[in-house]
Amino acid sequence: MIKFVRHIKVGDQEFETWFGMEIKKKGNRPNIDIFYYTDDPSEELSMHQLIKSNFQSKKDALQFGIKFMRSMYQDMIQREKEVTKKEKKAEQSDSTEKVSE
């Protein structure tokens, strides 16, 4: 498996992302799978997860992988914002209850 790192920028944040590519031949055509790693591949606990398989070119696989990870990071940032808003609302309602008692 080919392992490499890419820096994916989402808004003002930059994420270091490790990818892996596995290339197999299917007849005369390449069959390329793209993976992402949970951490640096040299780390003992790092695992790879399949993003998508059956690409015909490395470029297409890499573009899809970057697009997939960017979307995943955007979703993660959005969920963090929503959780923070919920926590603030909960704190405000708790403080209002204490004042009214």
CSV table of C-alpha atoms in Angstrom, one decimal:
chain,number,residue,atom,x,y,z
A,1,MET,CA,0.0,0.0,0.0
A,2,ILE,CA,1.2,3.5,-0.8
A,3,LYS,CA,1.0,5.8,2.2
A,4,PHE,CA,1.1,9.6,2.0
A,5,VAL,CA,0.0,12.7,3.9
A,6,ARG,CA,-2.1,15.7,2.7
A,7,HIS,CA,-3.1,18.9,4.5
A,8,ILE,CA,-6.8,19.6,4.0
A,9,LYS,CA,-7.9,23.1,4.8
A,10,VAL,CA,-11.5,23.7,6.0
A,11,GLY,CA,-12.2,27.4,6.7
A,12,ASP,CA,-9.4,28.6,8.9
A,13,GLN,CA,-8.4,25.1,10.2
A,14,GLU,CA,-6.0,22.8,8.6
A,15,PHE,CA,-6.1,19.0,9.1
A,16,GLU,CA,-3.2,16.7,8.5
A,17,THR,CA,-4.6,13.6,6.9
A,18,TRP,CA,-2.9,10.3,6.0
A,19,PHE,CA,-4.1,8.4,3.0
A,20,GLY,CA,-3.3,5.0,1.6
A,21,MET,CA,-3.7,3.7,-1.9
A,22,GLU,CA,-3.8,0.1,-2.9
A,23,ILE,CA,-3.4,-0.7,-6.6
A,24,LYS,CA,-4.4,-4.0,-8.1
A,25,LYS,CA,-4.6,-5.0,-11.7
A,26,LYS,CA,-7.9,-6.3,-13.1
A,27,GLY,CA,-7.3,-7.5,-16.6
A,28,ASN,CA,-5.4,-4.6,-18.3
A,29,ARG,CA,-7.0,-2.0,-16.1
A,30,PRO,CA,-5.9,-0.7,-12.7
A,31,ASN,CA,-8.3,-1.1,-9.7
A,32,ILE,CA,-7.4,1.5,-7.1
A,33,ASP,CA,-8.7,1.7,-3.5
A,34,ILE,CA,-8.4,4.8,-1.4
A,35,PHE,CA,-8.1,4.7,2.4
A,36,TYR,CA,-7.6,7.2,5.2
A,37,TYR,CA,-5.6,6.5,8.4
A,38,THR,CA,-6.8,7.4,11.8
A,39,ASP,CA,-3.3,8.6,12.7
A,40,ASP,CA,0.2,8.5,11.3
A,41,PRO,CA,0.6,5.0,9.8
A,42,SER,CA,3.8,4.4,11.7
A,43,GLU,CA,1.9,4.6,15.0
A,44,GLU,CA,1.0,1.2,16.5
A,45,LEU,CA,-2.7,2.0,17.0
A,46,SER,CA,-3.3,3.6,13.7
A,47,MET,CA,-5.9,1.9,11.4
A,48,HIS,CA,-6.9,2.4,7.8
A,49,GLN,CA,-10.5,2.7,6.7
A,50,LEU,CA,-11.7,2.2,3.2
A,51,ILE,CA,-13.2,5.3,1.6
A,52,LYS,CA,-14.0,3.9,-1.8
A,53,SER,CA,-12.7,1.4,-4.3
A,54,ASN,CA,-12.6,0.7,-8.0
A,55,PHE,CA,-11.0,3.9,-9.3
A,56,GLN,CA,-9.2,3.8,-12.6
A,57,SER,CA,-6.6,6.4,-11.9
A,58,LYS,CA,-4.6,7.6,-8.9
A,59,LYS,CA,-5.7,11.2,-9.5
A,60,ASP,CA,-9.4,10.4,-9.4
A,61,ALA,CA,-8.9,8.3,-6.2
A,62,LEU,CA,-7.0,11.1,-4.5
A,63,GLN,CA,-9.5,13.8,-5.5
A,64,PHE,CA,-12.3,11.7,-4.2
A,65,GLY,CA,-10.5,11.0,-1.0
A,66,ILE,CA,-9.7,14.7,-0.3
A,67,LYS,CA,-13.3,15.7,-1.1
A,68,PHE,CA,-14.6,12.9,1.2
A,69,MET,CA,-12.3,14.0,4.1
A,70,ARG,CA,-13.1,17.7,3.6
A,71,SER,CA,-16.8,16.9,3.8
A,72,MET,CA,-16.2,14.8,6.9
A,73,TYR,CA,-14.2,17.6,8.6
A,74,GLN,CA,-16.9,20.1,7.7
A,75,ASP,CA,-19.6,17.9,9.3
A,76,MET,CA,-17.4,17.5,12.4
A,77,ILE,CA,-16.9,21.2,12.8
A,78,GLN,CA,-20.7,21.8,12.3
A,79,ARG,CA,-21.5,19.2,15.0
A,80,GLU,CA,-19.1,20.8,17.4
A,81,LYS,CA,-20.8,24.1,16.9
A,82,GLU,CA,-24.2,22.6,17.5
A,83,VAL,CA,-23.0,20.8,20.7
A,84,THR,CA,-21.5,24.1,22.0
A,85,LYS,CA,-24.8,25.9,21.4
A,86,LYS,CA,-26.7,23.3,23.2
A,87,GLU,CA,-24.4,23.4,26.1
A,88,LYS,CA,-24.6,27.2,26.4
A,89,LYS,CA,-28.4,27.0,26.3
A,90,ALA,CA,-28.4,24.3,29.0
A,91,GLU,CA,-26.1,26.5,31.2
A,92,GLN,CA,-28.3,29.5,30.6
A,93,SER,CA,-31.5,27.6,31.6
A,94,ASP,CA,-29.7,26.1,34.7
A,95,SER,CA,-28.7,29.6,35.8
A,96,THR,CA,-32.2,31.0,35.2
A,97,GLU,CA,-33.7,28.2,37.3
A,98,LYS,CA,-31.3,29.0,40.2
A,99,VAL,CA,-32.2,32.7,40.0
A,100,SER,CA,-35.9,32.0,40.0
A,101,GLU,CA,-35.7,29.7,43.1
